CSV table of C-alpha atoms and ligand atoms in Angstrom, one decimal:
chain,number,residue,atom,x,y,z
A,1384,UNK,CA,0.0,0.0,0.0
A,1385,UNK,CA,0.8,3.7,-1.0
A,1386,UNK,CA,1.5,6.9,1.7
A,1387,UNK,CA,0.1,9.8,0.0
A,1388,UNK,CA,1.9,12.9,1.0
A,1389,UNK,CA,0.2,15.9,0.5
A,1390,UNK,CA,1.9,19.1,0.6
A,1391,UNK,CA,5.2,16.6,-0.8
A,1392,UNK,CA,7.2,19.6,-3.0
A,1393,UNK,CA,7.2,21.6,1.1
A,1394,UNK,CA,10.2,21.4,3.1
A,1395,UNK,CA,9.3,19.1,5.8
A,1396,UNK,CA,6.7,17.0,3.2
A,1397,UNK,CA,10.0,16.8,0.8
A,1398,UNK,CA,12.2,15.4,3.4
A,1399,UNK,CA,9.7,13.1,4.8
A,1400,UNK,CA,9.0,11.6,1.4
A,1401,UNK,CA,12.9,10.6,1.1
A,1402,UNK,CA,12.5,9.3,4.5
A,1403,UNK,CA,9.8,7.2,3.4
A,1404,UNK,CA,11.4,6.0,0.4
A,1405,UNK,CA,14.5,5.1,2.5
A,1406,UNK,CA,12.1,3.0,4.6
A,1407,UNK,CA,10.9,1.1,1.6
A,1408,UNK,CA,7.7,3.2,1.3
A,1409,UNK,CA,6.1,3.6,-1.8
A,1410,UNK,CA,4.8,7.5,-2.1
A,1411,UNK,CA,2.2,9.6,-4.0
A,1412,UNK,CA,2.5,13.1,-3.8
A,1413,UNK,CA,0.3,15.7,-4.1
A,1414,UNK,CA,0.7,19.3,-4.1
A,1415,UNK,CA,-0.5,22.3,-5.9
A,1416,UNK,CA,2.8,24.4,-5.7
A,1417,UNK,CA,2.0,27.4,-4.2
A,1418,UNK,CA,4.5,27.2,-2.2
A,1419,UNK,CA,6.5,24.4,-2.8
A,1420,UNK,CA,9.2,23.3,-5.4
A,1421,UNK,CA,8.9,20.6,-8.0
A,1422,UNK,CA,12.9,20.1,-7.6
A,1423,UNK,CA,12.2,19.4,-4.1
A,1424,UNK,CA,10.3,16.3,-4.7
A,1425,UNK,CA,12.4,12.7,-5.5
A,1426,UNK,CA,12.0,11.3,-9.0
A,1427,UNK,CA,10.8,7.8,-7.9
A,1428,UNK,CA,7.7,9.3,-6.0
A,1429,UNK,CA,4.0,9.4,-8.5
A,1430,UNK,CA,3.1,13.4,-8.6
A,1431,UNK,CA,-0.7,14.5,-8.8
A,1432,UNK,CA,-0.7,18.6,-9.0
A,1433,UNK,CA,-3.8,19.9,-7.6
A,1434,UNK,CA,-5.3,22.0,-4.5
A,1435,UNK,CA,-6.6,20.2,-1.6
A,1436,UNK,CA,-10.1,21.7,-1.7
A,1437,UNK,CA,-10.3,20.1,-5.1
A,1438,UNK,CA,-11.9,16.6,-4.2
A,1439,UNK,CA,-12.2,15.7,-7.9
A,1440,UNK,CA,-8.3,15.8,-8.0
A,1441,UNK,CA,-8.0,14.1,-4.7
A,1442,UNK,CA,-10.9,11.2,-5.7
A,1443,UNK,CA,-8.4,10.9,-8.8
A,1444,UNK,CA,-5.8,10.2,-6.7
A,1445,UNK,CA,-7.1,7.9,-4.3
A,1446,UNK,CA,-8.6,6.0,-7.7
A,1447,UNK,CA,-5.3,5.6,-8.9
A,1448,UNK,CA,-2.9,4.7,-6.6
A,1449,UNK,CA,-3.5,2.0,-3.7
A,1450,UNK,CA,-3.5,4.4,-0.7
A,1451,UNK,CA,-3.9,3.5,3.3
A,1452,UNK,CA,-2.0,6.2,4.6
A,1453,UNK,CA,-2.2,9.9,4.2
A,1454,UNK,CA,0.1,12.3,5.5
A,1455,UNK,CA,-1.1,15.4,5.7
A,1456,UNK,CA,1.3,18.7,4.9
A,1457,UNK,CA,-0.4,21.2,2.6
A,1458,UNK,CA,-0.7,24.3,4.6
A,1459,UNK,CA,0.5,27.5,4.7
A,1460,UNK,CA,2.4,28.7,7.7
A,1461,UNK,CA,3.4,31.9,8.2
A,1462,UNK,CA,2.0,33.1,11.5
A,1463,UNK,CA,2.2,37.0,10.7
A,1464,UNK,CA,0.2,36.4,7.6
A,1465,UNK,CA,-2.4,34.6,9.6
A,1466,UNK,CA,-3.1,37.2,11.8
A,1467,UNK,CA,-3.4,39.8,8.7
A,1468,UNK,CA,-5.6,37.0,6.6
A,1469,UNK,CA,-7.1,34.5,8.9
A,1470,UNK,CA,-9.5,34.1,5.8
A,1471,UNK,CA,-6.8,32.4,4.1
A,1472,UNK,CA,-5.5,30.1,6.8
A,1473,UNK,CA,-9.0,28.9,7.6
A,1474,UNK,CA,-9.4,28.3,4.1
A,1475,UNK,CA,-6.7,26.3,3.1
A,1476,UNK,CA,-5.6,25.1,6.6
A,1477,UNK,CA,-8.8,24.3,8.1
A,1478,UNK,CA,-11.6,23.6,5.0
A,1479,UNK,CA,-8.5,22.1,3.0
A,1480,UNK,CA,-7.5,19.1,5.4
A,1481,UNK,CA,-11.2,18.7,6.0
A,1482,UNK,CA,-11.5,18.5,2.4
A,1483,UNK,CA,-9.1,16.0,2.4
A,1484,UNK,CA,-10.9,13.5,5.0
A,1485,UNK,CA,-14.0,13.6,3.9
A,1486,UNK,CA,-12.7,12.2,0.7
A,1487,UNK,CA,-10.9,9.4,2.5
A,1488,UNK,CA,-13.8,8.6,4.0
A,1489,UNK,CA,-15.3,8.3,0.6
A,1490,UNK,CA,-12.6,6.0,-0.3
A,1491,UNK,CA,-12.3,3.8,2.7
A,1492,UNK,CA,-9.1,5.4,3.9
A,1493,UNK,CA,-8.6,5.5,7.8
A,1494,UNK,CA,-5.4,6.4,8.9
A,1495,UNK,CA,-3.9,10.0,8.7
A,1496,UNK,CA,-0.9,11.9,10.4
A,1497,UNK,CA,-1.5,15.6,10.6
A,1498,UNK,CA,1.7,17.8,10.6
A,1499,UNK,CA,0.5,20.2,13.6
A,1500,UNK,CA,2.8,23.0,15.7
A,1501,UNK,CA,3.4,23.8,18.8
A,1502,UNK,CA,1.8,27.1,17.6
A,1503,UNK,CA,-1.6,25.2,19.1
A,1504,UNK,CA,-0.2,25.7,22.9
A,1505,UNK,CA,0.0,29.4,22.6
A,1506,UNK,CA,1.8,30.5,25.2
A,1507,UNK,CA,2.4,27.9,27.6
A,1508,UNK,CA,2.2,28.3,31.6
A,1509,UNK,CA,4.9,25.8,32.4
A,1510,UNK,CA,7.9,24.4,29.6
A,1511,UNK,CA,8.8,21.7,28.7
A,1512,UNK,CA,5.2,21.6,27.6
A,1513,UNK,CA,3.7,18.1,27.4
A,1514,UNK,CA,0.7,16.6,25.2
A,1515,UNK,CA,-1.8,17.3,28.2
A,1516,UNK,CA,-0.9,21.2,28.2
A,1517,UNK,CA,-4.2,23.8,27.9
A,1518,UNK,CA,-4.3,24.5,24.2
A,1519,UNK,CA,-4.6,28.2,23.8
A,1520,UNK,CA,-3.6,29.3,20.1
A,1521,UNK,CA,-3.0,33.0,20.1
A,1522,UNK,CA,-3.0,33.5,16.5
A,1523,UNK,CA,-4.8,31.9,13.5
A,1524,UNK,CA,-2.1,29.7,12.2
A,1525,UNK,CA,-2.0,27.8,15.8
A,1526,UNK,CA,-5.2,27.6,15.6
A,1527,UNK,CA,-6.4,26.3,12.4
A,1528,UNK,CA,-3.9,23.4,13.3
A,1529,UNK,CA,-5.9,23.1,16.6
A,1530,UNK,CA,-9.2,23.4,14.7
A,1531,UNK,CA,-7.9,20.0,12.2
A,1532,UNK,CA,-6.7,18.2,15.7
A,1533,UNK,CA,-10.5,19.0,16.9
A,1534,UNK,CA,-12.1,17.8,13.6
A,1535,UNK,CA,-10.0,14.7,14.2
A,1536,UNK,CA,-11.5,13.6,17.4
A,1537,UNK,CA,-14.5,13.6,16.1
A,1538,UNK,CA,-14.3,11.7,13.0
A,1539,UNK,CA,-12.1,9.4,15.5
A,1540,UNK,CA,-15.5,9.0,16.9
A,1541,UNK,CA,-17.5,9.3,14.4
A,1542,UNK,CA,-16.0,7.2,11.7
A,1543,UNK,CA,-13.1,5.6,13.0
A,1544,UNK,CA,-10.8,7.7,11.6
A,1545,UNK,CA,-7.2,6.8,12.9
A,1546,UNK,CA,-5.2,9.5,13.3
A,1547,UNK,CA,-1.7,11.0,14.8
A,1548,UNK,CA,-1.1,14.8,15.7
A,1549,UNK,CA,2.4,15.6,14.9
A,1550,UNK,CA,2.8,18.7,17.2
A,1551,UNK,CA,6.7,20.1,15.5
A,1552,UNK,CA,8.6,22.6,17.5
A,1553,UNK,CA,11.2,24.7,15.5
A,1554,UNK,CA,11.8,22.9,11.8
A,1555,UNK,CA,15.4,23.3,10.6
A,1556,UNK,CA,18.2,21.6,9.2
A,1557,UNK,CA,18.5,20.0,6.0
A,1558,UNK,CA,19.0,16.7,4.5
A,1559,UNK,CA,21.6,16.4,1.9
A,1560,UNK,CA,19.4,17.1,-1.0
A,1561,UNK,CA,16.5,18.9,0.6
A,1562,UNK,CA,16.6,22.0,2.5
A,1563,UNK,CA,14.6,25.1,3.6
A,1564,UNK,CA,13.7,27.4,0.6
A,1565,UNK,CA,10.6,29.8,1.9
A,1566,UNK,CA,9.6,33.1,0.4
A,1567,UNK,CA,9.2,35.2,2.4
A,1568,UNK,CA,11.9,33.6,4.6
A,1569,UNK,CA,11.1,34.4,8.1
A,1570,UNK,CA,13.3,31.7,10.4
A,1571,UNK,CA,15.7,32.2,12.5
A,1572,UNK,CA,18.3,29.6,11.0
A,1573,UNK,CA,17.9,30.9,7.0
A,1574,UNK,CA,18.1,34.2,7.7
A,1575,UNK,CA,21.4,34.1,9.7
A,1576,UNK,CA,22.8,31.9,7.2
A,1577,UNK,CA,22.0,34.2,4.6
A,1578,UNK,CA,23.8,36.8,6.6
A,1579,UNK,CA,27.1,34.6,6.5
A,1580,UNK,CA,26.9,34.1,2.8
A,1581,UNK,CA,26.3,37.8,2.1
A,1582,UNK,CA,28.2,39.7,4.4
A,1583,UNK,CA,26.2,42.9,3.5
A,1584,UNK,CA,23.5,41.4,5.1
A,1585,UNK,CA,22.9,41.7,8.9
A,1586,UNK,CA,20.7,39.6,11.4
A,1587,UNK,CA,18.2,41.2,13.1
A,1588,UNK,CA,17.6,39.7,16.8
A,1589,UNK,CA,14.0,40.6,18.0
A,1590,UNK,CA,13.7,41.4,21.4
A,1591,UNK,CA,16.7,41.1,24.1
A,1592,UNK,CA,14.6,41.8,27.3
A,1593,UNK,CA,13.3,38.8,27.6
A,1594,UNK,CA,13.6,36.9,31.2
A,1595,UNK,CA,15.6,33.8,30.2
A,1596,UNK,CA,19.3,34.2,30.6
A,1597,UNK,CA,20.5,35.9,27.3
A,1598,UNK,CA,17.4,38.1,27.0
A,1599,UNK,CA,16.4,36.6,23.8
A,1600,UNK,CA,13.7,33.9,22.7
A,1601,UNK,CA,14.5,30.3,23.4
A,1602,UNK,CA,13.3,27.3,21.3
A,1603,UNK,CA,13.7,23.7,20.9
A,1604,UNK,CA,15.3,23.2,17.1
A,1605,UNK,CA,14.2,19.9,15.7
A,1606,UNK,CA,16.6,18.6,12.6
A,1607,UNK,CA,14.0,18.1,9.7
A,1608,UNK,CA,15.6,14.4,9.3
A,1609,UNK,CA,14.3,13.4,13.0
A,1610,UNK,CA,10.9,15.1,12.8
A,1611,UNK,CA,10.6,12.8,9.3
A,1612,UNK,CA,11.6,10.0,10.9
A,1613,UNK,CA,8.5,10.3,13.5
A,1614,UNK,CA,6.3,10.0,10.5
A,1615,UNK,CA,7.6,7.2,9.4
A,1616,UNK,CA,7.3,6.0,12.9
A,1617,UNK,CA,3.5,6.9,13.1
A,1618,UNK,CA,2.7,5.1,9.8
A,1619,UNK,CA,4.2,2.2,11.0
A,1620,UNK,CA,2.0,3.3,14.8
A,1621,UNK,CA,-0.9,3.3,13.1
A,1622,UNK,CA,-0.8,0.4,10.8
A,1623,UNK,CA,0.0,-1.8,13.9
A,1624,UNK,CA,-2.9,-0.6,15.7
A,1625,UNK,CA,-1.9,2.2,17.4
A,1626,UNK,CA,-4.8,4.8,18.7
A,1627,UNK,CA,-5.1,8.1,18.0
A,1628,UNK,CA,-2.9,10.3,19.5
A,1629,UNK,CA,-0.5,13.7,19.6
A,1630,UNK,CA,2.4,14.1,19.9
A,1631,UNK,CA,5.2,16.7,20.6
A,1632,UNK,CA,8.4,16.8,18.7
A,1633,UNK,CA,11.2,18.7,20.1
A,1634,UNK,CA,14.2,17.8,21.9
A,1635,UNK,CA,13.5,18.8,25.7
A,1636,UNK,CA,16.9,21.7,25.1
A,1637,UNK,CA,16.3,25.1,24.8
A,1638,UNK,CA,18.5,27.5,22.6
A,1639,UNK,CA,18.2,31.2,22.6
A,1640,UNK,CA,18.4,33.4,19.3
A,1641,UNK,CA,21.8,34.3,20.4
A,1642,UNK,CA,22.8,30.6,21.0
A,1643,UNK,CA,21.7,30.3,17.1
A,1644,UNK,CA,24.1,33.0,15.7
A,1645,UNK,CA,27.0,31.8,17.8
A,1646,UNK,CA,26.8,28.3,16.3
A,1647,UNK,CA,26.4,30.0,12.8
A,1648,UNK,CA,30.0,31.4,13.6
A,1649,UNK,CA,31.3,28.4,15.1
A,1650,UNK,CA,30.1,25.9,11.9
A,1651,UNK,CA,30.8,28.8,9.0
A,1652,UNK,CA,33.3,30.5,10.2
A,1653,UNK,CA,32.3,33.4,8.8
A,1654,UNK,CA,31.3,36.9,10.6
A,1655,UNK,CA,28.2,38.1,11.4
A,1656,UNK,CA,26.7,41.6,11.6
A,1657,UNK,CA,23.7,41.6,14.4
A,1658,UNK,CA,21.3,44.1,14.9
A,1659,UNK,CA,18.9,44.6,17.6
A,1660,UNK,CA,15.2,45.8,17.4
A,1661,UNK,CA,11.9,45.2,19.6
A,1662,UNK,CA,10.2,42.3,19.6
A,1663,UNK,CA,8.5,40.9,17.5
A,1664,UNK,CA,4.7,40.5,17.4
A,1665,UNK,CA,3.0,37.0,18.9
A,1666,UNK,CA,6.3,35.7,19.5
A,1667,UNK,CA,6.7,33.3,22.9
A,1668,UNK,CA,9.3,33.5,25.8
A,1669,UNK,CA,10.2,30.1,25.6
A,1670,UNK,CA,9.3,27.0,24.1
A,1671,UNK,CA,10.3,24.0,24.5
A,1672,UNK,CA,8.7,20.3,23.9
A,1673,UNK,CA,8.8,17.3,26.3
A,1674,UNK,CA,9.6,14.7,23.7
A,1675,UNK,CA,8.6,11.4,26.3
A,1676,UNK,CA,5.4,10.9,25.1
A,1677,UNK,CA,7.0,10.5,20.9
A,1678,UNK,CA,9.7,8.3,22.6
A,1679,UNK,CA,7.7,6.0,24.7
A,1680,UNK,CA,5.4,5.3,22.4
A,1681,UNK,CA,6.1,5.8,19.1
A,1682,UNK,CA,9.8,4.6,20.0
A,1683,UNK,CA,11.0,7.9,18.2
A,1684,UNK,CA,14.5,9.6,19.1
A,1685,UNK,CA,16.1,12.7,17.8
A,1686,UNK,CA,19.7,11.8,16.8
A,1687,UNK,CA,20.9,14.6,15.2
A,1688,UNK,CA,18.9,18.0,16.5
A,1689,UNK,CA,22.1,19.1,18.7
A,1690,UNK,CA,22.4,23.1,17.2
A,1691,UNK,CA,25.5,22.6,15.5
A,1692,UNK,CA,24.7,19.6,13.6
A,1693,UNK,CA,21.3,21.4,12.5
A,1694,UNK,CA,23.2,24.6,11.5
A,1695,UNK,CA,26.0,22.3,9.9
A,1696,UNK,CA,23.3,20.0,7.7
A,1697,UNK,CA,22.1,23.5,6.9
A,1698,UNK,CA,24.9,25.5,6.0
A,1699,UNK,CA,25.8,22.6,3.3
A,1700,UNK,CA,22.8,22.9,1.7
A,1701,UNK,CA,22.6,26.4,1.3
A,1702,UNK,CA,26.1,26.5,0.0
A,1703,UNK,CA,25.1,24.4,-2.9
A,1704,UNK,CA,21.7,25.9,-3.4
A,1705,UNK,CA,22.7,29.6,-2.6
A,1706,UNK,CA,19.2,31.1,-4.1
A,1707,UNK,CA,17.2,28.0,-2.8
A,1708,UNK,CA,15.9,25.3,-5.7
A,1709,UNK,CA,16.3,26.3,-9.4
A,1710,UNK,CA,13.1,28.5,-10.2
B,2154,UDP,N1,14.1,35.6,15.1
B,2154,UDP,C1,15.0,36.6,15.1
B,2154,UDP,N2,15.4,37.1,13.9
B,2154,UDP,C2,15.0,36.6,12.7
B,2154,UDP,C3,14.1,35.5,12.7
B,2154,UDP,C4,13.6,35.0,14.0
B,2154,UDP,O1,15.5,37.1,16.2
B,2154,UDP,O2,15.4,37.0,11.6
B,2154,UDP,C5,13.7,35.0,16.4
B,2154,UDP,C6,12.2,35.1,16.7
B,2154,UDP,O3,11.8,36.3,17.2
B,2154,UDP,C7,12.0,33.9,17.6
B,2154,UDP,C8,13.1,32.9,17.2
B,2154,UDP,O4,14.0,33.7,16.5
B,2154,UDP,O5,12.3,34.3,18.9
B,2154,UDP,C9,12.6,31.8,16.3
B,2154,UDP,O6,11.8,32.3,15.3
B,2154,UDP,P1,11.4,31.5,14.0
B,2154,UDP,O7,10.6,32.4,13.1
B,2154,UDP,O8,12.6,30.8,13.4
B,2154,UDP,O9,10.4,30.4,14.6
B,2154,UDP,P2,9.1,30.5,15.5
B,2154,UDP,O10,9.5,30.0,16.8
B,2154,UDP,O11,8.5,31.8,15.4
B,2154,UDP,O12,8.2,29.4,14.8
């Protein structure tokens, strides 16, 4: 059987589907480019292009290829925009993954991994946050993710829809043919890296009055080749029986923006110019995951989300892809 991937040409959808190849996966991918890149996606993976609130393109799919598993990444995910067109995010976010289920249900298909955020915990009252945290969303991004974990439960119910809530912390790194590529980039990681390849170019820290030691933002950096091996790990969960569930991926250590740049010195080399300014809008103290729920159970561990092995794996990319995939 088939693991459709939607949302495949994405960062974390692209490295994921090389995961699953690696596994001996066979993988459909659908996506409708919007943001994505077609170089992003393997050769050996079966590519349908279409939008996911387009359920004659997704019936097509599903008709064509032998699919039990979908993995759901087509979303957009740029939590300023949200907040300026929640119109948008509910749209695609929210009515698109629904959109998506309903046609599996059509087509007998039960189980489904949802790439979620730690954007649905808002901002958290104690770190490192576990599963059973309040979640609060404090913008629309976080919560369209929420809203798909809520329509889950119920079609759990409902119809017996298996599913697993992957809840990621901070995305980065790069495999060694896939990295990040986003326009407009707003990550930490990218954007000082572009500031070491282009030394006109200066990072801009947001904020140094925090209370946590530095003053700046911590966050738990998850390398994009560990957070793809949990879905591999929660295909192979649900397939052997496993309930429906959520789960946090992070690494339990917290590094501060200013952590960040120094391992961007340490790996490149290269100098950095910093500039300060206020914070930035909706953006949390400190967040970081408890990962013992994903290891427990789905038998997942990170093996190579230290910071300078992230920032390593992506420095290498972007040296060979200094303007991102070929456009
Ligand atoms: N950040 C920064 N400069 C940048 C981009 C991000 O200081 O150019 C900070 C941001 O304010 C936050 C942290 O880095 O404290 C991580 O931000 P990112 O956008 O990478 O991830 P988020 O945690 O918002 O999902």
């Amino acid at each position: 059987m088939a693991v459709l991937v939607t949302g495949g040409a994405g960062f974390i959808g692209s490295v994921t589907t090389e995961r699953l190849l690696a596994a001996g996966e066979e993988v459909v991918v659908f996506d409708d480019f919007s943001t994505g890149h077609r170089d992003a996606i393997p050769r050996e993976v079966r590519l349908f292009e279409g939008n996911t609130l387009d359920q004659s393109a997704l019936r097509t799919v599903f008709r064509e290829a032998s699919i039990d598993t979908v993995l759901h990444f087509a979303a957009f995910i740029q939590v300023g925009e949200s907040c300026q067109d929640p119109s948008k995010y509910f749209k695609n976010n929210v009515a698109g993954s629904q959109s998506v289920l309903d046609v599996m249900r059509e087509m007998g298909v039960s189980y489904f991994v949802l790439s979620s955020t730690a954007a649905v915990y808002g901002n958290p009252e104690t770190v490192p946050i576990t599963e059973d945290a309040p979640c609060r969303p404090v913008n629309p991004y976080g919560l369209s993710k929420r809203m798909v974990e809520q329509i889950l439960e119920w079609y759990d119910v409902a119809y017996g829809m298996r599913y697993v809530a992957l809840r990621y912390f901070n995305a980065a790194g790069a495999s060694i043919q896939r990295g990040e590529d986003h326009h407009p980039e707003t990550h930490l990681i990218p954007n000082v890296l572009a500031a070491a390849v282009d030394s006109r170019k200066a990072v801009t820290v947001f904020g140094q009055d925090y209370d946590t030691p530095d003053g700046t933002c911590i966050r738990d950096y998850i390398h994009v080749e560990d957070l793809a091996d949990a879905h591999v790990a929660a295909v192979r969960y649900l397939r052997k029986g496993g309930g429906s569930n959520a789960f946090n991926l992070g690494t339990e250590n917290g590094v501060s923006v200013l952590e960040v740049i120094d391992s961007v010195r340490r790996v490149t080399g290269r100098e950095l110019r910093v500039e300060y300014s206020g914070r930035r809008a909706g953006d949390a103290e400190r967040l970081v995951a408890s990962s013992e729920k994903a290891r427990r159970i789905l038998g997942w561990t990170p093996a190579k989300s230290d910071i300078d092995t992230i920032v390593r794996d992506a420095w290498e990319w972007r040296k060979k892809h200094p303007n991102g995939y070929a456009r």
